[in-house]
Amino acid sequence: MARPRKFDETAVLDAAVDRFWTQGYEATSTRELAESMRMTLASIHNAFGDKRTLFRRSLEHYLDGSLRARIARHEAAPSPAVAIAGFLRESIERSLGDGCRRGCLLVNSALEVTPADPDMRDFLNAELTTIEDFFRRCIVAGRRSGEIPDGIDADDAARLLFSSLLGIRVLARVRPERSLLEGAARAALASLGLPPMPDS
């Protein structure tokens, strides 16, 4: 009979996320993960498999508590325009509030993935696409409600907001300047005829 697990899965995944987020996938060794997670290498292997599988599981854990939850929360906003502006505002505040300048684990991972790992690339692309899809749904809903001009192409607008967000997250790692990040967001919103972000 298999022994029950004797660890808190949420706690050990939080620890793995923190290590991967701080150091990146390639620079993180399995021994460092074991130290952070307070597990033996054998226990990690039995519970999560190899480092790559643990990384994928850690990313899922991070996304459940971060990006996916944020999209659901902002999509429940009073209006699509408010949802878009609020999502950008929160992304900026999260970037500026991180003294370690870690950025977004999903974006960092996309920058680190190589062509030699198409499965991971496809997984990351699918997750990043959820952000673009969120913006697209908001644009379509905003056009229906009259908040967003009819002439705005939903696909192009979603791509612009998506690329602006990625740029903000990357820039924040090396130039965490409020004026720079807010200026990029304001320009993207204004070019689409959207109202400005709420004040910080």
PDB file of C-alpha atoms in Angstrom:
ATOM      1  CA  MET A   1       0.000   0.000   0.000  1.00  0.00           C
ATOM      2  CA  ALA A   2       1.400   3.412  -0.979  1.00  0.00           C
ATOM      3  CA  ARG A   3       2.238   5.806   1.809  1.00  0.00           C
ATOM      4  CA  PRO A   4       0.196   9.032   1.947  1.00  0.00           C
ATOM      5  CA  ARG A   5       2.077  12.207   1.098  1.00  0.00           C
ATOM      6  CA  LYS A   6       3.475  13.951   4.164  1.00  0.00           C
ATOM      7  CA  PHE A   7       3.808  17.471   2.825  1.00  0.00           C
ATOM      8  CA  ASP A   8       1.636  20.470   2.090  1.00  0.00           C
ATOM      9  CA  GLU A   9       1.440  20.551  -1.710  1.00  0.00           C
ATOM     10  CA  THR A  10       0.465  24.221  -1.822  1.00  0.00           C
ATOM     11  CA  ALA A  11       3.406  25.202   0.382  1.00  0.00           C
ATOM     12  CA  VAL A  12       5.997  23.211  -1.566  1.00  0.00           C
ATOM     13  CA  LEU A  13       4.699  24.485  -4.899  1.00  0.00           C
ATOM     14  CA  ASP A  14       4.800  28.040  -3.552  1.00  0.00           C
ATOM     15  CA  ALA A  15       8.452  27.432  -2.661  1.00  0.00           C
ATOM     16  CA  ALA A  16       9.215  26.017  -6.117  1.00  0.00           C
ATOM     17  CA  VAL A  17       7.479  28.944  -7.802  1.00  0.00           C
ATOM     18  CA  ASP A  18       9.507  31.393  -5.728  1.00  0.00           C
ATOM     19  CA  ARG A  19      12.799  29.721  -6.674  1.00  0.00           C
ATOM     20  CA  PHE A  20      11.966  29.456 -10.388  1.00  0.00           C
ATOM     21  CA  TRP A  21      10.621  33.018 -10.389  1.00  0.00           C
ATOM     22  CA  THR A  22      13.739  34.414  -8.759  1.00  0.00           C
ATOM     23  CA  GLN A  23      16.355  32.478 -10.718  1.00  0.00           C
ATOM     24  CA  GLY A  24      14.685  31.235 -13.887  1.00  0.00           C
ATOM     25  CA  TYR A  25      14.323  27.656 -15.046  1.00  0.00           C
ATOM     26  CA  GLU A  26      17.809  27.000 -16.399  1.00  0.00           C
ATOM     27  CA  ALA A  27      19.663  28.586 -13.485  1.00  0.00           C
ATOM     28  CA  THR A  28      17.706  26.635 -10.874  1.00  0.00           C
ATOM     29  CA  SER A  29      19.150  23.281  -9.854  1.00  0.00           C
ATOM     30  CA  THR A  30      17.178  20.390  -8.433  1.00  0.00           C
ATOM     31  CA  ARG A  31      19.245  20.658  -5.246  1.00  0.00           C
ATOM     32  CA  GLU A  32      18.191  24.280  -4.842  1.00  0.00           C
ATOM     33  CA  LEU A  33      14.588  23.254  -5.386  1.00  0.00           C
ATOM     34  CA  ALA A  34      14.923  20.543  -2.744  1.00  0.00           C
ATOM     35  CA  GLU A  35      16.354  23.090  -0.326  1.00  0.00           C
ATOM     36  CA  SER A  36      13.569  25.610  -0.989  1.00  0.00           C
ATOM     37  CA  MET A  37      10.819  22.995  -0.893  1.00  0.00           C
ATOM     38  CA  ARG A  38      12.333  21.260   2.160  1.00  0.00           C
ATOM     39  CA  MET A  39      12.055  17.913   0.462  1.00  0.00           C
ATOM     40  CA  THR A  40      14.572  15.296  -0.539  1.00  0.00           C
ATOM     41  CA  LEU A  41      15.418  14.847  -4.201  1.00  0.00           C
ATOM     42  CA  ALA A  42      13.793  11.415  -4.088  1.00  0.00           C
ATOM     43  CA  SER A  43      10.606  12.851  -2.607  1.00  0.00           C
ATOM     44  CA  ILE A  44      10.442  15.546  -5.276  1.00  0.00           C
ATOM     45  CA  HIS A  45      10.926  12.966  -7.996  1.00  0.00           C
ATOM     46  CA  ASN A  46       8.248  10.679  -6.529  1.00  0.00           C
ATOM     47  CA  ALA A  47       5.745  13.504  -6.110  1.00  0.00           C
ATOM     48  CA  PHE A  48       6.384  15.638  -9.186  1.00  0.00           C
ATOM     49  CA  GLY A  49       8.736  13.809 -11.565  1.00  0.00           C
ATOM     50  CA  ASP A  50      11.734  15.531 -13.114  1.00  0.00           C
ATOM     51  CA  LYS A  51      12.662  19.230 -12.967  1.00  0.00           C
ATOM     52  CA  ARG A  52      10.847  20.069 -16.193  1.00  0.00           C
ATOM     53  CA  THR A  53       7.629  18.433 -14.978  1.00  0.00           C
ATOM     54  CA  LEU A  54       7.924  20.249 -11.648  1.00  0.00           C
ATOM     55  CA  PHE A  55       8.419  23.518 -13.524  1.00  0.00           C
ATOM     56  CA  ARG A  56       5.262  22.932 -15.551  1.00  0.00           C
ATOM     57  CA  ARG A  57       3.330  22.081 -12.365  1.00  0.00           C
ATOM     58  CA  SER A  58       4.744  25.168 -10.651  1.00  0.00           C
ATOM     59  CA  LEU A  59       3.671  27.359 -13.563  1.00  0.00           C
ATOM     60  CA  GLU A  60       0.145  25.922 -13.407  1.00  0.00           C
ATOM     61  CA  HIS A  61       0.081  26.652  -9.670  1.00  0.00           C
ATOM     62  CA  TYR A  62       1.301  30.209 -10.268  1.00  0.00           C
ATOM     63  CA  LEU A  63      -1.237  30.821 -13.035  1.00  0.00           C
ATOM     64  CA  ASP A  64      -4.145  29.491 -10.974  1.00  0.00           C
ATOM     65  CA  GLY A  65      -3.384  31.975  -8.218  1.00  0.00           C
ATOM     66  CA  SER A  66      -2.321  34.866 -10.410  1.00  0.00           C
ATOM     67  CA  LEU A  67      -3.167  35.360 -14.066  1.00  0.00           C
ATOM     68  CA  ARG A  68      -6.260  33.168 -14.291  1.00  0.00           C
ATOM     69  CA  ALA A  69      -7.722  34.596 -11.096  1.00  0.00           C
ATOM     70  CA  ARG A  70      -6.965  38.158 -12.216  1.00  0.00           C
ATOM     71  CA  ILE A  71      -8.612  37.710 -15.601  1.00  0.00           C
ATOM     72  CA  ALA A  72     -11.754  36.317 -13.974  1.00  0.00           C
ATOM     73  CA  ARG A  73     -11.851  39.156 -11.448  1.00  0.00           C
ATOM     74  CA  HIS A  74     -11.380  41.948 -13.980  1.00  0.00           C
ATOM     75  CA  GLU A  75     -13.796  40.410 -16.450  1.00  0.00           C
ATOM     76  CA  ALA A  76     -16.451  40.772 -13.746  1.00  0.00           C
ATOM     77  CA  ALA A  77     -15.883  44.563 -13.693  1.00  0.00           C
ATOM     78  CA  PRO A  78     -18.834  46.907 -14.310  1.00  0.00           C
ATOM     79  CA  SER A  79     -17.768  47.515 -17.906  1.00  0.00           C
ATOM     80  CA  PRO A  80     -15.325  46.117 -20.482  1.00  0.00           C
ATOM     81  CA  ALA A  81     -13.371  49.376 -20.617  1.00  0.00           C
ATOM     82  CA  VAL A  82     -12.982  49.330 -16.838  1.00  0.00           C
ATOM     83  CA  ALA A  83     -11.834  45.707 -17.047  1.00  0.00           C
ATOM     84  CA  ILE A  84      -9.077  46.534 -19.546  1.00  0.00           C
ATOM     85  CA  ALA A  85      -7.843  49.622 -17.714  1.00  0.00           C
ATOM     86  CA  GLY A  86      -8.006  47.870 -14.348  1.00  0.00           C
ATOM     87  CA  PHE A  87      -6.007  44.901 -15.608  1.00  0.00           C
ATOM     88  CA  LEU A  88      -3.271  47.177 -16.934  1.00  0.00           C
ATOM     89  CA  ARG A  89      -3.264  49.218 -13.721  1.00  0.00           C
ATOM     90  CA  GLU A  90      -2.925  46.120 -11.565  1.00  0.00           C
ATOM     91  CA  SER A  91      -0.115  44.788 -13.752  1.00  0.00           C
ATOM     92  CA  ILE A  92       1.806  48.031 -13.316  1.00  0.00           C
ATOM     93  CA  GLU A  93       1.264  48.096  -9.564  1.00  0.00           C
ATOM     94  CA  ARG A  94       2.390  44.495  -9.238  1.00  0.00           C
ATOM     95  CA  SER A  95       5.517  45.280 -11.228  1.00  0.00           C
ATOM     96  CA  LEU A  96       6.363  48.384  -9.204  1.00  0.00           C
ATOM     97  CA  GLY A  97       5.561  46.661  -5.923  1.00  0.00           C
ATOM     98  CA  ASP A  98       8.075  43.868  -6.472  1.00  0.00           C
ATOM     99  CA  GLY A  99      11.337  45.052  -4.951  1.00  0.00           C
ATOM    100  CA  CYS A 100      13.135  42.027  -6.416  1.00  0.00           C
ATOM    101  CA  ARG A 101      12.087  43.030  -9.960  1.00  0.00           C
ATOM    102  CA  ARG A 102      11.129  39.494 -10.842  1.00  0.00           C
ATOM    103  CA  GLY A 103       8.541  40.494 -13.404  1.00  0.00           C
ATOM    104  CA  CYS A 104       5.896  37.960 -14.454  1.00  0.00           C
ATOM    105  CA  LEU A 105       6.860  34.296 -14.227  1.00  0.00           C
ATOM    106  CA  LEU A 106       4.881  33.462 -17.372  1.00  0.00           C
ATOM    107  CA  VAL A 107       6.526  36.233 -19.424  1.00  0.00           C
ATOM    108  CA  ASN A 108       9.967  35.384 -18.027  1.00  0.00           C
ATOM    109  CA  SER A 109       9.458  31.754 -18.977  1.00  0.00           C
ATOM    110  CA  ALA A 110       8.426  32.702 -22.510  1.00  0.00           C
ATOM    111  CA  LEU A 111      11.654  34.667 -22.875  1.00  0.00           C
ATOM    112  CA  GLU A 112      13.669  31.718 -21.616  1.00  0.00           C
ATOM    113  CA  VAL A 113      12.100  28.869 -23.594  1.00  0.00           C
ATOM    114  CA  THR A 114      14.101  27.574 -26.572  1.00  0.00           C
ATOM    115  CA  PRO A 115      13.081  26.111 -29.957  1.00  0.00           C
ATOM    116  CA  ALA A 116      14.422  22.794 -28.664  1.00  0.00           C
ATOM    117  CA  ASP A 117      11.409  22.503 -26.337  1.00  0.00           C
ATOM    118  CA  PRO A 118       8.325  22.859 -28.564  1.00  0.00           C
ATOM    119  CA  ASP A 119       5.970  21.332 -25.983  1.00  0.00           C
ATOM    120  CA  MET A 120       6.855  23.958 -23.379  1.00  0.00           C
ATOM    121  CA  ARG A 121       6.737  26.681 -26.029  1.00  0.00           C
ATOM    122  CA  ASP A 122       3.226  25.603 -27.026  1.00  0.00           C
ATOM    123  CA  PHE A 123       2.107  25.508 -23.393  1.00  0.00           C
ATOM    124  CA  LEU A 124       3.445  29.004 -22.732  1.00  0.00           C
ATOM    125  CA  ASN A 125       1.928  30.322 -25.959  1.00  0.00           C
ATOM    126  CA  ALA A 126      -1.470  28.923 -25.002  1.00  0.00           C
ATOM    127  CA  GLU A 127      -1.290  30.597 -21.592  1.00  0.00           C
ATOM    128  CA  LEU A 128      -0.150  33.920 -23.033  1.00  0.00           C
ATOM    129  CA  THR A 129      -2.985  33.707 -25.549  1.00  0.00           C
ATOM    130  CA  THR A 130      -5.471  33.754 -22.648  1.00  0.00           C
ATOM    131  CA  ILE A 131      -4.411  37.368 -22.019  1.00  0.00           C
ATOM    132  CA  GLU A 132      -4.942  38.347 -25.655  1.00  0.00           C
ATOM    133  CA  ASP A 133      -8.299  36.543 -25.626  1.00  0.00           C
ATOM    134  CA  PHE A 134      -9.324  38.456 -22.486  1.00  0.00           C
ATOM    135  CA  PHE A 135      -8.583  41.762 -24.195  1.00  0.00           C
ATOM    136  CA  ARG A 136     -10.424  40.640 -27.342  1.00  0.00           C
ATOM    137  CA  ARG A 137     -13.546  39.687 -25.366  1.00  0.00           C
ATOM    138  CA  CYS A 138     -13.474  43.049 -23.628  1.00  0.00           C
ATOM    139  CA  ILE A 139     -13.128  44.932 -26.921  1.00  0.00           C
ATOM    140  CA  VAL A 140     -16.022  43.025 -28.489  1.00  0.00           C
ATOM    141  CA  ALA A 141     -18.201  43.610 -25.423  1.00  0.00           C
ATOM    142  CA  GLY A 142     -17.193  47.277 -25.326  1.00  0.00           C
ATOM    143  CA  ARG A 143     -18.174  47.767 -28.939  1.00  0.00           C
ATOM    144  CA  ARG A 144     -21.574  46.239 -28.194  1.00  0.00           C
ATOM    145  CA  SER A 145     -22.086  48.512 -25.181  1.00  0.00           C
ATOM    146  CA  GLY A 146     -20.929  51.605 -27.049  1.00  0.00           C
ATOM    147  CA  GLU A 147     -17.914  52.225 -24.797  1.00  0.00           C
ATOM    148  CA  ILE A 148     -15.469  51.394 -27.578  1.00  0.00           C
ATOM    149  CA  PRO A 149     -15.775  52.854 -31.099  1.00  0.00           C
ATOM    150  CA  ASP A 150     -17.224  50.508 -33.722  1.00  0.00           C
ATOM    151  CA  GLY A 151     -14.285  51.168 -36.010  1.00  0.00           C
ATOM    152  CA  ILE A 152     -11.860  49.486 -33.625  1.00  0.00           C
ATOM    153  CA  ASP A 153     -10.843  46.073 -34.923  1.00  0.00           C
ATOM    154  CA  ALA A 154     -11.096  43.652 -32.003  1.00  0.00           C
ATOM    155  CA  ASP A 155      -8.213  41.428 -33.115  1.00  0.00           C
ATOM    156  CA  ASP A 156      -5.796  44.281 -33.740  1.00  0.00           C
ATOM    157  CA  ALA A 157      -6.814  46.055 -30.539  1.00  0.00           C
ATOM    158  CA  ALA A 158      -6.301  42.896 -28.506  1.00  0.00           C
ATOM    159  CA  ARG A 159      -2.863  42.418 -30.050  1.00  0.00           C
ATOM    160  CA  LEU A 160      -1.901  46.011 -29.275  1.00  0.00           C
ATOM    161  CA  LEU A 161      -2.993  45.742 -25.633  1.00  0.00           C
ATOM    162  CA  PHE A 162      -1.340  42.349 -25.293  1.00  0.00           C
ATOM    163  CA  SER A 163       1.984  43.518 -26.722  1.00  0.00           C
ATOM    164  CA  SER A 164       1.847  46.694 -24.602  1.00  0.00           C
ATOM    165  CA  LEU A 165       1.308  44.603 -21.484  1.00  0.00           C
ATOM    166  CA  LEU A 166       4.236  42.307 -22.311  1.00  0.00           C
ATOM    167  CA  GLY A 167       6.434  45.342 -22.934  1.00  0.00           C
ATOM    168  CA  ILE A 168       5.407  46.855 -19.607  1.00  0.00           C
ATOM    169  CA  ARG A 169       6.235  43.644 -17.744  1.00  0.00           C
ATOM    170  CA  VAL A 170       9.646  43.303 -19.387  1.00  0.00           C
ATOM    171  CA  LEU A 171      10.541  46.989 -19.014  1.00  0.00           C
ATOM    172  CA  ALA A 172       9.629  46.911 -15.329  1.00  0.00           C
ATOM    173  CA  ARG A 173      12.470  44.472 -14.657  1.00  0.00           C
ATOM    174  CA  VAL A 174      15.130  46.943 -15.759  1.00  0.00           C
ATOM    175  CA  ARG A 175      13.367  50.323 -15.586  1.00  0.00           C
ATOM    176  CA  PRO A 176      10.726  50.174 -12.863  1.00  0.00           C
ATOM    177  CA  GLU A 177       9.671  53.785 -13.418  1.00  0.00           C
ATOM    178  CA  ARG A 178       6.026  54.642 -12.891  1.00  0.00           C
ATOM    179  CA  SER A 179       6.019  57.363 -15.546  1.00  0.00           C
ATOM    180  CA  LEU A 180       7.440  54.982 -18.155  1.00  0.00           C
ATOM    181  CA  LEU A 181       5.033  52.125 -17.454  1.00  0.00           C
ATOM    182  CA  GLU A 182       1.959  54.307 -17.054  1.00  0.00           C
ATOM    183  CA  GLY A 183       2.866  56.249 -20.189  1.00  0.00           C
ATOM    184  CA  ALA A 184       2.998  53.051 -22.232  1.00  0.00           C
ATOM    185  CA  ALA A 185      -0.398  51.971 -20.907  1.00  0.00           C
ATOM    186  CA  ARG A 186      -1.965  55.404 -21.441  1.00  0.00           C
ATOM    187  CA  ALA A 187      -0.775  55.525 -25.044  1.00  0.00           C
ATOM    188  CA  ALA A 188      -2.211  52.083 -25.792  1.00  0.00           C
ATOM    189  CA  LEU A 189      -5.576  52.946 -24.230  1.00  0.00           C
ATOM    190  CA  ALA A 190      -5.791  56.352 -25.924  1.00  0.00           C
ATOM    191  CA  SER A 191      -4.986  54.912 -29.351  1.00  0.00           C
ATOM    192  CA  LEU A 192      -8.070  52.727 -29.027  1.00  0.00           C
ATOM    193  CA  GLY A 193     -10.326  55.472 -27.705  1.00  0.00           C
ATOM    194  CA  LEU A 194     -10.469  53.819 -24.287  1.00  0.00           C
ATOM    195  CA  PRO A 195     -10.771  55.710 -21.005  1.00  0.00           C
ATOM    196  CA  PRO A 196      -7.596  56.098 -18.902  1.00  0.00           C
ATOM    197  CA  MET A 197      -6.538  53.740 -16.160  1.00  0.00           C
ATOM    198  CA  PRO A 198      -7.899  54.331 -12.644  1.00  0.00           C
ATOM    199  CA  ASP A 199      -5.558  56.251 -10.364  1.00  0.00           C
ATOM    200  CA  SER A 200      -3.042  54.199  -8.384  1.00  0.00           C
TER     201      SER A 200
END
